[in-house]
Amino acid sequence: MTAKILDGRLVAEQVVARAAGEIAASDRVPGLATVLVGDDPASAIYVRNKRRRCVAAGIRDLHRKFGADVTQDELAAAIHALGDDPGVTGILLQLPLPPHLDAAALVSLIPPEKDVDGLTETSAGRLALGRPGLRPCTPLGVLELLDAHGIALSGAEAVVVGRSNLVGKPMAQLLLRRDATVTVCHSRTRDLAAACRRADILIVAAGLPGLITADAVKPGATVIDVGIHRTPDGLRGDVDFTAVRTVAGAITPVPGGVGPMTIAMLLANTATAARLPANAYGATFLSS
Ligand SMILES: Nc1nc(=O)c2c([nH]1)NC[C@@H]1CN(c3ccc(C(=O)N[C@@H](CCC(=O)O)C(=O)O)cc3)C=[N+]21
């Protein structure tokens, strides 16, 4: 058996076209402020891709770049200013930040109605409670990709490997809302392969290249690889693609799988955020 390839570029194009149509039909031009700190080369590539796609969809590019030595107070002031600027309808603070900065404190300064990454306490809390709000782009993109291929979630065994705030946790919550039976695995999970073998849908966001080998996959399962690593042999995911594709029923490639979906959902969230009234999700708690 060889798995069906779930082409993220193709589905992303459809999502982007939908978002662009929405933007063209609305009377408020969205403006996305991508905030990039330092010179991590991977972050620079991701942010450049995001900005390009945004401009193509009719979103104003309000990029802000800071040196690796920027202070917490300087960044906080910049995020406050973006929050107050009516021309800025979305704010994305690219992670990770240099270690001297407190990322959580900075994210909490983003007004929830501009939180296109779905990372603020308000957005995370609203997701946990099943209330409306902006959701993190990568988990949203994974669901969109599964839906586009008619992969059923209700009652399915879904296993998520990884428990980050950006992917694993929100992914698990979104799958629960879709009535999947959800297991979350992580670095301390005792027999990872055994847990993964239960999965009808296996979603891997562990940040370890090649972590998932063929013995961890039930024949016919759907495997979604969220990982992305720059190796001497090119871009690789958290899944050993060559081995797993002979066992799985469907699998995402890296590149061309989840990455383009993440960017597409950022555009979709930015279109949504531009339609939200100020304070749509309640006041921001300012720690200052
Ligand atoms: N606040 C925040 N929000 C994020 O959404 C966020 C983040 N921080 N930090 C890092 C991760 C990573 N991420 C990717 C986005 C696009 C591709 C992407 O376009 N990938 C292409 C390949 C691009 C390439 O690397 O050449 C693909 O998979 O086909 C990859 C990874 C967003 N992240």
Coordinates of C-alpha atoms and ligand atoms in Angstrom, one line a residue:
M1 CA 0.0 0.0 0.0
T2 CA 1.1 3.5 -0.6
A3 CA -0.5 6.4 1.1
K4 CA -2.6 9.2 -0.5
I5 CA -0.6 12.4 -0.4
L6 CA -2.6 15.2 1.3
D7 CA -1.5 18.3 -0.8
G8 CA -1.5 21.3 1.5
R9 CA -0.6 23.7 -1.3
L10 CA -3.8 22.8 -3.3
V11 CA -6.2 23.2 -0.3
A12 CA -4.3 26.3 0.9
E13 CA -5.0 27.9 -2.5
Q14 CA -8.7 27.4 -2.1
V15 CA -8.7 28.9 1.4
V16 CA -6.7 31.9 0.3
A17 CA -9.1 32.5 -2.6
R18 CA -12.0 32.4 -0.2
A19 CA -10.2 34.9 2.2
A20 CA -9.3 37.2 -0.7
G21 CA -12.9 37.2 -1.9
E22 CA -14.1 38.1 1.6
I23 CA -11.5 40.9 1.8
A24 CA -12.4 42.3 -1.6
A25 CA -16.1 42.4 -0.7
S26 CA -15.6 44.1 2.7
D27 CA -15.3 47.8 3.3
R28 CA -12.4 47.6 5.8
V29 CA -9.0 46.8 4.4
P30 CA -7.2 44.4 6.8
G31 CA -3.7 45.3 7.9
L32 CA -1.5 42.7 9.4
A33 CA 1.5 43.6 11.6
T34 CA 4.0 40.7 11.6
V35 CA 6.5 41.4 14.4
L36 CA 9.9 39.8 13.9
V37 CA 12.7 40.0 16.4
G38 CA 16.3 39.0 15.7
D39 CA 17.7 37.1 12.8
D40 CA 16.7 33.5 13.1
P41 CA 16.9 32.4 9.4
A42 CA 13.9 30.0 9.6
S43 CA 11.7 32.7 11.2
A44 CA 12.7 35.2 8.5
I45 CA 11.6 32.7 5.8
Y46 CA 8.2 32.0 7.5
V47 CA 7.5 35.7 8.0
R48 CA 8.5 36.6 4.5
N49 CA 6.1 33.8 3.1
K50 CA 3.3 35.1 5.3
R51 CA 3.8 38.7 4.2
R52 CA 3.9 37.8 0.5
R53 CA 0.7 35.7 0.8
C54 CA -1.0 38.5 2.7
V55 CA -0.3 41.2 0.1
A56 CA -1.5 38.9 -2.7
A57 CA -4.8 38.5 -0.8
G58 CA -5.4 42.2 -0.4
I59 CA -4.1 42.6 3.2
R60 CA -1.9 45.6 4.0
D61 CA 1.6 44.6 5.0
L62 CA 2.5 46.4 8.3
H63 CA 5.6 44.5 9.1
R64 CA 7.8 45.5 12.1
K65 CA 11.3 44.3 12.5
F66 CA 13.4 44.5 15.7
G67 CA 17.0 43.7 16.5
A68 CA 17.9 40.7 18.7
D69 CA 18.9 43.2 21.4
V70 CA 15.5 45.0 21.7
T71 CA 14.3 45.3 25.3
Q72 CA 11.1 43.9 26.7
D73 CA 9.8 47.5 27.3
E74 CA 10.5 48.6 23.8
L75 CA 8.7 45.6 22.3
A76 CA 5.8 46.0 24.8
A77 CA 5.5 49.7 23.7
A78 CA 5.4 48.7 20.1
I79 CA 2.7 46.1 20.6
H80 CA 0.6 48.6 22.6
A81 CA 0.9 51.0 19.7
L82 CA -0.1 48.4 17.2
G83 CA -3.1 47.5 19.4
D84 CA -4.2 51.1 19.5
D85 CA -3.7 51.7 15.7
P86 CA -7.1 51.3 13.9
G87 CA -5.3 50.5 10.6
V88 CA -3.8 47.4 12.2
T89 CA -6.5 44.7 12.3
G90 CA -4.2 41.8 13.0
I91 CA -1.0 41.3 15.1
L92 CA 1.4 38.3 14.8
L93 CA 4.3 38.1 17.1
Q94 CA 6.6 35.5 15.4
L95 CA 8.0 32.9 17.9
P96 CA 10.4 32.0 19.3
L97 CA 11.8 35.2 20.7
P98 CA 15.4 35.6 22.0
P99 CA 15.6 34.2 25.5
H100 CA 15.9 37.5 27.3
L101 CA 12.3 38.4 26.3
D102 CA 9.2 37.2 28.0
A103 CA 7.0 36.0 25.1
A104 CA 3.9 35.2 27.1
A105 CA 3.9 38.7 28.6
L106 CA 4.2 40.3 25.2
V107 CA 1.5 38.1 23.6
S108 CA -0.9 39.1 26.4
L109 CA -0.6 42.7 25.2
I110 CA -2.3 41.8 21.9
P111 CA -6.0 42.8 21.9
P112 CA -8.0 39.6 21.5
E113 CA -9.8 40.9 18.4
K114 CA -6.4 41.4 16.7
D115 CA -5.0 38.0 17.8
V116 CA -4.8 36.3 14.4
D117 CA -2.5 33.7 15.9
G118 CA -5.0 32.7 18.6
L119 CA -2.4 32.8 21.2
T120 CA -3.6 35.2 23.8
E121 CA -5.1 34.1 27.1
T122 CA -8.5 35.3 25.9
S123 CA -8.3 33.3 22.7
A124 CA -7.0 30.2 24.4
G125 CA -9.6 30.4 27.1
R126 CA -12.4 30.9 24.7
L127 CA -11.3 27.8 22.7
A128 CA -11.1 25.8 25.9
L129 CA -14.6 26.8 26.8
G130 CA -16.0 26.3 23.3
R131 CA -16.9 30.0 22.9
P132 CA -16.3 32.0 19.6
G133 CA -12.8 33.5 19.1
L134 CA -9.8 33.4 16.9
R135 CA -8.1 30.0 16.8
P136 CA -4.4 29.1 16.2
C137 CA -3.6 28.8 12.5
T138 CA -1.8 25.5 12.4
P139 CA -4.5 23.4 14.1
L140 CA -7.1 25.2 12.0
G141 CA -5.2 24.4 8.9
V142 CA -4.9 20.7 9.9
L143 CA -8.7 20.5 10.3
E144 CA -9.3 22.3 7.0
L145 CA -7.0 19.8 5.3
L146 CA -8.8 16.8 6.8
D147 CA -12.2 18.2 5.9
A148 CA -11.1 18.9 2.4
H149 CA -10.3 15.2 2.0
G150 CA -13.5 14.0 3.7
I151 CA -11.6 12.4 6.6
A152 CA -14.2 11.8 9.3
L153 CA -13.5 13.0 12.8
S154 CA -16.6 12.1 14.8
G155 CA -15.8 9.1 16.9
A156 CA -12.4 8.7 15.4
E157 CA -9.3 7.9 17.5
A158 CA -7.1 10.9 17.2
V159 CA -3.6 11.0 18.7
V160 CA -1.7 14.3 19.0
V161 CA 2.0 14.1 19.6
G162 CA 3.2 17.3 21.3
R163 CA 1.5 19.6 23.8
S164 CA 2.6 23.1 22.9
N165 CA 0.4 26.1 23.2
L166 CA 0.9 26.9 19.5
V167 CA -0.2 23.5 18.2
G168 CA -0.6 20.4 20.4
K169 CA -3.0 21.8 23.0
P170 CA -5.3 23.8 20.7
M171 CA -5.2 20.9 18.2
A172 CA -6.5 18.5 20.9
Q173 CA -9.3 20.9 21.8
L174 CA -10.4 21.5 18.3
L175 CA -10.5 17.7 17.7
L176 CA -12.6 17.3 20.8
R177 CA -15.1 19.8 19.6
R178 CA -15.4 17.7 16.4
D179 CA -16.2 14.6 18.6
A180 CA -12.9 12.7 18.1
T181 CA -11.6 10.6 20.9
V182 CA -8.3 12.5 21.7
T183 CA -5.1 11.3 23.2
V184 CA -2.2 13.7 23.7
C185 CA 1.3 12.2 23.9
H186 CA 4.5 14.0 24.7
S187 CA 8.2 13.5 25.6
R188 CA 7.3 11.5 28.8
T189 CA 4.8 9.2 27.2
R190 CA 5.9 5.7 28.1
D191 CA 5.4 3.7 24.9
L192 CA 4.9 6.3 22.2
A193 CA 4.7 3.8 19.3
A194 CA 2.0 1.8 21.1
A195 CA -0.1 4.9 21.8
C196 CA 0.3 6.2 18.2
R197 CA -0.7 2.8 16.7
R198 CA -4.2 3.3 18.2
A199 CA -4.7 6.4 16.0
D200 CA -7.0 6.6 13.0
I201 CA -5.7 10.1 12.7
L202 CA -2.1 10.8 14.0
I203 CA -1.0 14.4 14.3
V204 CA 2.6 14.9 15.0
A205 CA 3.9 18.3 16.4
A206 CA 6.8 17.2 18.6
G207 CA 9.7 19.1 16.9
L208 CA 11.9 16.1 16.6
P209 CA 13.0 15.1 13.1
G210 CA 11.9 11.6 12.0
L211 CA 10.4 10.8 15.4
I212 CA 7.5 8.7 14.0
T213 CA 8.6 5.6 12.2
A214 CA 6.5 2.9 10.4
D215 CA 6.0 0.8 13.5
A216 CA 4.1 3.7 15.2
V217 CA 1.4 3.8 12.5
K218 CA -1.7 1.6 12.2
P219 CA -2.1 0.4 8.6
G220 CA -4.5 2.8 6.7
A221 CA -4.2 5.7 9.3
T222 CA -4.1 9.3 8.3
V223 CA -0.8 10.9 9.3
I224 CA -0.4 14.7 9.6
D225 CA 3.2 16.0 10.0
V226 CA 3.4 19.4 11.6
G227 CA 7.2 19.3 12.1
I228 CA 9.6 21.1 9.8
H229 CA 13.4 20.9 10.1
R230 CA 16.2 22.1 7.9
T231 CA 18.6 19.1 7.5
P232 CA 21.6 18.6 5.3
D233 CA 19.2 16.6 3.1
G234 CA 16.6 19.4 2.8
L235 CA 13.4 20.0 4.7
R236 CA 12.2 17.1 6.8
G237 CA 9.2 16.6 9.2
D238 CA 8.7 14.8 12.5
V239 CA 7.6 11.7 10.5
D240 CA 9.9 9.4 8.6
F241 CA 8.0 10.0 5.3
T242 CA 9.6 7.3 3.2
A243 CA 8.9 4.5 5.6
V244 CA 5.5 5.7 6.9
R245 CA 3.9 6.3 3.5
T246 CA 4.1 2.5 2.8
V247 CA 1.8 1.9 5.9
A248 CA -0.4 5.0 6.2
G249 CA -3.7 5.5 4.2
A250 CA -3.0 9.2 3.8
I251 CA 0.0 11.5 4.7
T252 CA 1.0 15.1 4.5
P253 CA 4.4 15.9 2.8
V254 CA 7.0 18.3 4.1
P255 CA 7.2 20.8 2.5
G256 CA 3.8 21.3 0.9
G257 CA 1.6 19.9 3.7
V258 CA 0.8 21.7 6.9
G259 CA 3.1 24.7 6.3
P260 CA 1.0 26.3 3.4
M261 CA -2.2 25.5 5.4
T262 CA -0.9 27.5 8.4
I263 CA -0.3 30.5 6.2
A264 CA -3.7 30.2 4.5
M265 CA -5.5 30.1 7.9
L266 CA -3.5 33.2 8.9
L267 CA -5.1 35.0 6.0
A268 CA -8.5 33.6 6.8
N269 CA -8.1 34.7 10.5
T270 CA -6.9 38.2 9.3
A271 CA -10.0 38.5 7.1
T272 CA -12.2 37.5 10.1
A273 CA -10.4 39.8 12.5
A274 CA -10.9 42.8 10.2
R275 CA -14.7 42.3 10.5
L276 CA -14.6 42.2 14.3
P277 CA -15.7 45.3 16.2
A278 CA -13.2 46.7 18.8
N279 CA -13.6 44.8 22.0
A280 CA -15.4 41.9 20.3
Y281 CA -13.9 39.5 22.7
G282 CA -13.8 41.7 25.8
A283 CA -11.2 44.0 27.1
T284 CA -7.5 43.1 27.0
F285 CA -6.0 42.8 30.4
L286 CA -3.0 45.1 30.4
S287 CA -0.2 44.0 32.8
S288 CA 1.3 47.5 32.8
Ligands
LIG1 N1 3.6 33.3 16.4 C1 3.9 32.3 15.5 N2 2.9 31.9 14.7 C2 3.2 30.9 13.8 O1 2.3 30.4 13.1 C3 4.5 30.3 13.8 C4 5.5 30.8 14.7 N3 5.1 31.8 15.6 N4 6.7 30.3 14.8 C5 7.1 29.3 13.9 C6 6.0 28.4 13.3 C7 6.4 27.7 12.0 N5 5.4 28.2 11.1 C8 5.5 27.9 9.7 C9 4.7 28.6 8.8 C10 4.8 28.3 7.4 C11 5.6 27.3 7.0 C12 5.8 27.1 5.5 O2 5.4 27.9 4.7 N6 6.3 25.9 5.1 C13 6.6 25.6 3.8 C14 8.1 25.6 3.5 C15 8.7 26.9 3.7 C16 10.2 26.7 3.8 O3 10.7 26.5 5.0 O4 10.9 26.8 2.8 C17 6.0 24.2 3.5 O5 5.9 23.4 4.5 O6 5.7 23.9 2.4 C18 6.4 26.6 7.9 C19 6.3 26.9 9.2 C20 4.6 29.1 11.7 N7 4.9 29.3 13.0

